[in-house]
Amino acid sequence: MTRLSRPHRPFQRLRRRAVKLNPPIVLLSGFVLLALIGAALLKLPISTTVPLTWMEALFTATSAVTVTGLGVIDVGQDMTLWGQLILLTLIQLGGIGFMTFAALTLVMLGGKMPLQHQNIVREALNQSSFNDLFHLVRLVVGFALFIELVTAALLATAWVPEFGWSSGLWLSLFHSVSAFNNAGFALWGDSLSQYVSSPIVTLSISGAFIIGGLGFAVIQEIIGHKKNTPWSMQTRLIVYATVGLNVVATLLFGLLEWHNPATLGGLDSTFDRVLAAWFQAVTPRTAGFNTLDTAALGTPSALLTMLLMFIGGGPGSTASGIKLTTFIVLLLTARAFLRGSTEPVIFSRRIRQEIVFKAVAVAFSGVMLIFLALFGLSISEPRQSFLDLAFETVSAFGTVGLSRGITSELSGEGQMILIVTMLLGRVGTLSLGYFLATRSVGNVRYAEGRIQIG
Amino acid sequence: MTRLSRPHRPFQRLRRRAVKLNPPIVLLSGFVLLALIGAALLKLPISTTVPLTWMEALFTATSAVTVTGLGVIDVGQDMTLWGQLILLTLIQLGGIGFMTFAALTLVMLGGKMPLQHQNIVREALNQSSFNDLFHLVRLVVGFALFIELVTAALLATAWVPEFGWSSGLWLSLFHSVSAFNNAGFALWGDSLSQYVSSPIVTLSISGAFIIGGLGFAVIQEIIGHKKNTPWSMQTRLIVYATVGLNVVATLLFGLLEWHNPATLGGLDSTFDRVLAAWFQAVTPRTAGFNTLDTAALGTPSALLTMLLMFIGGGPGSTASGIKLTTFIVLLLTARAFLRGSTEPVIFSRRIRQEIVFKAVAVAFSGVMLIFLALFGLSISEPRQSFLDLAFETVSAFGTVGLSRGITSELSGEGQMILIVTMLLGRVGTLSLGYFLATRSVGNVRYAEGRIQIG
Ligand SMILES: [K+]
Ligand SMILES: [K+]
């Protein structure tokens, strides 16, 4: 073989180079390409009612592809139905789509995937085991579309009577897709504020984005669950953490904002206030819709929101952030160490060193990215308040989309900083870690060194 | 034995309980006790020119014992010489003193230390090896006093001509002790602002606090160094990181503030500006003196200062923060993971898992402490700007003492929050980790669990 293939060396080299293609770079390039195509489409005169600048188009397209929802334009006012359709397509592609559709396409084209594509898809789904991938892809896409349709149907019961069939159905579809993908784009300038007291709107939308934020692995396990089999550790962890965080956050927002006349205090009934507190508690991880004025939240609530935006949803989901699992692994590692144990344990399973190191890499990179972006913004936007800039930065990193209202006031440099932050926040510092860590192995074994900590 | 000792059980139990005394609690209690005694002494009429409230006395004493330097009173104006002497004693006791004097006293009392005391002293010096302890204590106290005297002599060359012998010598002594202990207390209301262009004052004070911030182990190794023997990894790490961070921070502050008329831009010569940029760069880790108006710094500079305050100095030093080593271990762990290696390496030595876990515990606890304190302050101080509150919180955690001027405006609740933050910041989330981790061993070995990160 070796002898025979010698004349073909140039091809071999080419193939070898293709295999060596850095998967996270491919993933990032895919997002950038989608954002550029999206920007070009949004620039078309038929997409908008007012002409967009290239920066506005690029910002909006990036915000859609990364399922962020931060906006420099009013999607409901400035975009035509065609423009909104493009936006929705970018959201689906950037959310569940980019990954699962890539896999589906490859499967439908038949045959085996090249190794580097397998890696991309595997990273997309963040699945350690590769066997169930094809089944998973079909199941996930089906499930996602099913949830989106159910959500749209629920929303339609509110919006068809209000807006008539065509507008009502379009509004329902747009917001259900935007919800399941944790994209946070809404067709009203004040997001869902006018539906703050509507249980059908707020509960179906929050239901959709919470399910979208669980992650494919969890969804697969729950819907494919056999009776009398316990959930996997990962599924239990994410479900319990989601429920726990949402309940605690609802209580805290209720306590903090109950008497704020600009937020909960302005609502009539206790029920309305609890409903709004619930929505405010669940939207930061990382849906980004709002029913209360984010800029009117007190500083303590803003700070709490920033923590939730930083934590985010489940891995391999439509939500971003450092992820629930990352946060909990670090918490457990710290707790274990403070209790004198040498390894963190959860549900009677110890957490491997490699997983802790991965969590360190994700959280540390995330904090550094936020620090650098905020540092840049504090230079480019000297007039904005520090709290607003910090909030906007964390919102971009977590691809949340909540804003205290400064997005459209940012300078060109500021918007570029947020574009990069959204892309890196969505592609994930982890993609890097995941691919590289699974690719190479340490050949040199060094002796241990001694370092004092603290 | 078992049979014989049965009647003595009560005593055994007592002794066992004494041995079980939680060392970090003992350490924390020591600091609290010192702060209370200090507060009582500062409450004496002979200590101050104006009567202090209990809160002012407690805040000032805690600030001194934890070598922070945040102030609700003007030490130079409101305190008599006697009061200043008490303050200086608290600083020495809280800095080098608390630990080394405890060890010295025990040694001088003769005999062996009980195990729990050994632990306290060992934690104080943060030494893994216990053999050289007694030698180290004498060496460290001698070295500290020597540096303090040299610094005082250098300062005296500036201040004796200016203030005469008695005032000049007292000012020199006070500020040299405050400097070596990284305490940051000054006898002028605007700290060292009037000496911003004095090389002798700024360089001797910054020299003293940088040396004090290296940590005893480094000092011991450098002064007890044999020719042709390479420095230990730890010493190289701390020395290189100190030099690197200080140079980079000087450059950044120079760039950011060069044309700010309220800071560097207000100084006449390039030399003065470089000198002031240097001082501004080195004081956040974690000395706390200032020659520029901290509140006049631009937001980018304030952010950079907060990062430096969070990082802090070397372990086992008079500086606080999460420590240089903690930050670098996390940085290397993240970098190693992103590069696909399974373990972080420094100077061709791998860093053990336990050290990484320790760093996670220290940094995570630190971030959580800062978050909770800032959350509390944002509730108790609704009128203060978020940047000022965040700055103040990080300054208290790192026992830095830099302030944007809001310390004395804080409510009673706010001051209590800072008191707790200073104490926990100084005693160190790590004390907890160190003691407990070295005490117990995991008995149960759990199976490994799988968790997805990011
Ligand atoms: K979002
Ligand atoms: K200090």
JSON list of C-alpha atoms in Angstrom, two decimals, chain B residues 85-183:
[
{"chain": "B", "resi": 85, "resn": "LEU", "atom": "CA", "xyz": [0.37, 53.42, 68.63]},
{"chain": "B", "resi": 86, "resn": "ILE", "atom": "CA", "xyz": [-2.51, 51.05, 69.39]},
{"chain": "B", "resi": 87, "resn": "LEU", "atom": "CA", "xyz": [-3.33, 50.97, 65.70]},
{"chain": "B", "resi": 88, "resn": "LEU", "atom": "CA", "xyz": [0.27, 50.20, 64.78]},
{"chain": "B", "resi": 89, "resn": "THR", "atom": "CA", "xyz": [0.38, 47.42, 67.36]},
{"chain": "B", "resi": 90, "resn": "LEU", "atom": "CA", "xyz": [-2.79, 45.91, 65.92]},
{"chain": "B", "resi": 91, "resn": "ILE", "atom": "CA", "xyz": [-1.23, 46.09, 62.46]},
{"chain": "B", "resi": 92, "resn": "GLN", "atom": "CA", "xyz": [1.96, 44.33, 63.54]},
{"chain": "B", "resi": 93, "resn": "LEU", "atom": "CA", "xyz": [-0.05, 41.71, 65.43]},
{"chain": "B", "resi": 94, "resn": "GLY", "atom": "CA", "xyz": [-2.43, 41.17, 62.53]},
{"chain": "B", "resi": 95, "resn": "GLY", "atom": "CA", "xyz": [0.32, 41.12, 59.91]},
{"chain": "B", "resi": 96, "resn": "ILE", "atom": "CA", "xyz": [3.55, 39.34, 60.64]},
{"chain": "B", "resi": 97, "resn": "GLY", "atom": "CA", "xyz": [2.88, 39.36, 64.32]},
{"chain": "B", "resi": 98, "resn": "PHE", "atom": "CA", "xyz": [-0.16, 37.26, 64.94]},
{"chain": "B", "resi": 99, "resn": "MET", "atom": "CA", "xyz": [1.45, 34.21, 63.46]},
{"chain": "B", "resi": 100, "resn": "THR", "atom": "CA", "xyz": [5.12, 34.52, 64.20]},
{"chain": "B", "resi": 101, "resn": "PHE", "atom": "CA", "xyz": [4.70, 35.93, 67.68]},
{"chain": "B", "resi": 102, "resn": "ALA", "atom": "CA", "xyz": [2.38, 33.12, 68.59]},
{"chain": "B", "resi": 103, "resn": "ALA", "atom": "CA", "xyz": [4.99, 30.65, 67.47]},
{"chain": "B", "resi": 104, "resn": "LEU", "atom": "CA", "xyz": [7.81, 32.55, 69.17]},
{"chain": "B", "resi": 105, "resn": "THR", "atom": "CA", "xyz": [5.91, 32.76, 72.42]},
{"chain": "B", "resi": 106, "resn": "LEU", "atom": "CA", "xyz": [5.24, 29.06, 72.36]},
{"chain": "B", "resi": 107, "resn": "VAL", "atom": "CA", "xyz": [8.87, 28.34, 71.64]},
{"chain": "B", "resi": 108, "resn": "MET", "atom": "CA", "xyz": [10.04, 30.65, 74.40]},
{"chain": "B", "resi": 109, "resn": "LEU", "atom": "CA", "xyz": [7.65, 29.06, 76.85]},
{"chain": "B", "resi": 110, "resn": "GLY", "atom": "CA", "xyz": [9.69, 25.98, 76.06]},
{"chain": "B", "resi": 111, "resn": "GLY", "atom": "CA", "xyz": [8.71, 22.46, 75.32]},
{"chain": "B", "resi": 112, "resn": "LYS", "atom": "CA", "xyz": [6.68, 21.04, 72.53]},
{"chain": "B", "resi": 113, "resn": "MET", "atom": "CA", "xyz": [3.61, 22.69, 71.12]},
{"chain": "B", "resi": 114, "resn": "PRO", "atom": "CA", "xyz": [0.36, 20.83, 71.37]},
{"chain": "B", "resi": 115, "resn": "LEU", "atom": "CA", "xyz": [-0.65, 19.52, 67.98]},
{"chain": "B", "resi": 116, "resn": "GLN", "atom": "CA", "xyz": [-3.45, 21.99, 67.45]},
{"chain": "B", "resi": 117, "resn": "HIS", "atom": "CA", "xyz": [-1.11, 24.91, 68.08]},
{"chain": "B", "resi": 118, "resn": "GLN", "atom": "CA", "xyz": [1.41, 23.51, 65.67]},
{"chain": "B", "resi": 119, "resn": "ASN", "atom": "CA", "xyz": [-1.31, 23.46, 63.10]},
{"chain": "B", "resi": 120, "resn": "ILE", "atom": "CA", "xyz": [-2.22, 27.06, 63.75]},
{"chain": "B", "resi": 121, "resn": "VAL", "atom": "CA", "xyz": [1.35, 28.19, 63.40]},
{"chain": "B", "resi": 122, "resn": "ARG", "atom": "CA", "xyz": [1.92, 26.08, 60.35]},
{"chain": "B", "resi": 123, "resn": "GLU", "atom": "CA", "xyz": [-1.18, 27.54, 58.73]},
{"chain": "B", "resi": 124, "resn": "ALA", "atom": "CA", "xyz": [0.04, 30.97, 59.72]},
{"chain": "B", "resi": 125, "resn": "LEU", "atom": "CA", "xyz": [3.22, 30.47, 57.78]},
{"chain": "B", "resi": 126, "resn": "ASN", "atom": "CA", "xyz": [1.57, 28.26, 55.22]},
{"chain": "B", "resi": 127, "resn": "GLN", "atom": "CA", "xyz": [4.55, 25.93, 55.31]},
{"chain": "B", "resi": 128, "resn": "SER", "atom": "CA", "xyz": [4.18, 22.36, 54.24]},
{"chain": "B", "resi": 129, "resn": "SER", "atom": "CA", "xyz": [7.33, 21.27, 55.96]},
{"chain": "B", "resi": 130, "resn": "PHE", "atom": "CA", "xyz": [7.33, 21.73, 59.70]},
{"chain": "B", "resi": 131, "resn": "ASN", "atom": "CA", "xyz": [10.99, 21.13, 60.50]},
{"chain": "B", "resi": 132, "resn": "ASP", "atom": "CA", "xyz": [12.37, 24.57, 59.82]},
{"chain": "B", "resi": 133, "resn": "LEU", "atom": "CA", "xyz": [9.55, 26.32, 61.62]},
{"chain": "B", "resi": 134, "resn": "PHE", "atom": "CA", "xyz": [11.38, 27.62, 64.69]},
{"chain": "B", "resi": 135, "resn": "HIS", "atom": "CA", "xyz": [14.32, 28.79, 62.66]},
{"chain": "B", "resi": 136, "resn": "LEU", "atom": "CA", "xyz": [11.90, 30.36, 60.21]},
{"chain": "B", "resi": 137, "resn": "VAL", "atom": "CA", "xyz": [10.01, 32.26, 62.87]},
{"chain": "B", "resi": 138, "resn": "ARG", "atom": "CA", "xyz": [13.16, 33.90, 64.25]},
{"chain": "B", "resi": 139, "resn": "LEU", "atom": "CA", "xyz": [14.44, 34.61, 60.77]},
{"chain": "B", "resi": 140, "resn": "VAL", "atom": "CA", "xyz": [11.16, 36.10, 59.62]},
{"chain": "B", "resi": 141, "resn": "VAL", "atom": "CA", "xyz": [10.63, 38.35, 62.61]},
{"chain": "B", "resi": 142, "resn": "GLY", "atom": "CA", "xyz": [14.21, 39.54, 62.40]},
{"chain": "B", "resi": 143, "resn": "PHE", "atom": "CA", "xyz": [13.95, 40.13, 58.68]},
{"chain": "B", "resi": 144, "resn": "ALA", "atom": "CA", "xyz": [10.61, 41.94, 59.00]},
{"chain": "B", "resi": 145, "resn": "LEU", "atom": "CA", "xyz": [11.92, 44.27, 61.70]},
{"chain": "B", "resi": 146, "resn": "PHE", "atom": "CA", "xyz": [15.07, 44.86, 59.66]},
{"chain": "B", "resi": 147, "resn": "ILE", "atom": "CA", "xyz": [13.08, 45.84, 56.54]},
{"chain": "B", "resi": 148, "resn": "GLU", "atom": "CA", "xyz": [10.81, 48.03, 58.63]},
{"chain": "B", "resi": 149, "resn": "LEU", "atom": "CA", "xyz": [13.80, 49.83, 60.13]},
{"chain": "B", "resi": 150, "resn": "VAL", "atom": "CA", "xyz": [15.52, 50.30, 56.77]},
{"chain": "B", "resi": 151, "resn": "THR", "atom": "CA", "xyz": [12.29, 51.65, 55.29]},
{"chain": "B", "resi": 152, "resn": "ALA", "atom": "CA", "xyz": [11.80, 53.96, 58.26]},
{"chain": "B", "resi": 153, "resn": "ALA", "atom": "CA", "xyz": [15.37, 55.24, 57.87]},
{"chain": "B", "resi": 154, "resn": "LEU", "atom": "CA", "xyz": [14.80, 55.94, 54.18]},
{"chain": "B", "resi": 155, "resn": "LEU", "atom": "CA", "xyz": [11.52, 57.71, 54.90]},
{"chain": "B", "resi": 156, "resn": "ALA", "atom": "CA", "xyz": [13.20, 59.70, 57.66]},
{"chain": "B", "resi": 157, "resn": "THR", "atom": "CA", "xyz": [15.57, 61.26, 55.13]},
{"chain": "B", "resi": 158, "resn": "ALA", "atom": "CA", "xyz": [12.48, 62.88, 53.62]},
{"chain": "B", "resi": 159, "resn": "TRP", "atom": "CA", "xyz": [10.32, 63.50, 56.64]},
{"chain": "B", "resi": 160, "resn": "VAL", "atom": "CA", "xyz": [12.75, 64.52, 59.40]},
{"chain": "B", "resi": 161, "resn": "PRO", "atom": "CA", "xyz": [13.83, 67.60, 57.40]},
{"chain": "B", "resi": 162, "resn": "GLU", "atom": "CA", "xyz": [10.18, 68.35, 56.71]},
{"chain": "B", "resi": 163, "resn": "PHE", "atom": "CA", "xyz": [8.61, 67.69, 60.11]},
{"chain": "B", "resi": 164, "resn": "GLY", "atom": "CA", "xyz": [11.49, 67.80, 62.60]},
{"chain": "B", "resi": 165, "resn": "TRP", "atom": "CA", "xyz": [12.93, 64.90, 64.60]},
{"chain": "B", "resi": 166, "resn": "SER", "atom": "CA", "xyz": [10.05, 63.67, 66.72]},
{"chain": "B", "resi": 167, "resn": "SER", "atom": "CA", "xyz": [7.21, 64.01, 64.20]},
{"chain": "B", "resi": 168, "resn": "GLY", "atom": "CA", "xyz": [9.45, 62.99, 61.30]},
{"chain": "B", "resi": 169, "resn": "LEU", "atom": "CA", "xyz": [10.67, 59.81, 62.98]},
{"chain": "B", "resi": 170, "resn": "TRP", "atom": "CA", "xyz": [7.18, 58.83, 64.12]},
{"chain": "B", "resi": 171, "resn": "LEU", "atom": "CA", "xyz": [5.75, 59.36, 60.63]},
{"chain": "B", "resi": 172, "resn": "SER", "atom": "CA", "xyz": [8.59, 57.28, 59.17]},
{"chain": "B", "resi": 173, "resn": "LEU", "atom": "CA", "xyz": [8.12, 54.45, 61.64]},
{"chain": "B", "resi": 174, "resn": "PHE", "atom": "CA", "xyz": [4.33, 54.40, 61.33]},
{"chain": "B", "resi": 175, "resn": "HIS", "atom": "CA", "xyz": [4.34, 54.28, 57.55]},
{"chain": "B", "resi": 176, "resn": "SER", "atom": "CA", "xyz": [7.15, 51.76, 57.28]},
{"chain": "B", "resi": 177, "resn": "VAL", "atom": "CA", "xyz": [5.32, 49.34, 59.59]},
{"chain": "B", "resi": 178, "resn": "SER", "atom": "CA", "xyz": [2.05, 50.02, 57.78]},
{"chain": "B", "resi": 179, "resn": "ALA", "atom": "CA", "xyz": [3.87, 49.36, 54.48]},
{"chain": "B", "resi": 180, "resn": "PHE", "atom": "CA", "xyz": [5.69, 46.11, 55.31]},
{"chain": "B", "resi": 181, "resn": "ASN", "atom": "CA", "xyz": [2.45, 44.70, 56.76]},
{"chain": "B", "resi": 182, "resn": "ASN", "atom": "CA", "xyz": [0.56, 45.75, 53.62]},
{"chain": "B", "resi": 183, "resn": "ALA", "atom": "CA", "xyz": [-1.78, 47.61, 55.95]}
]
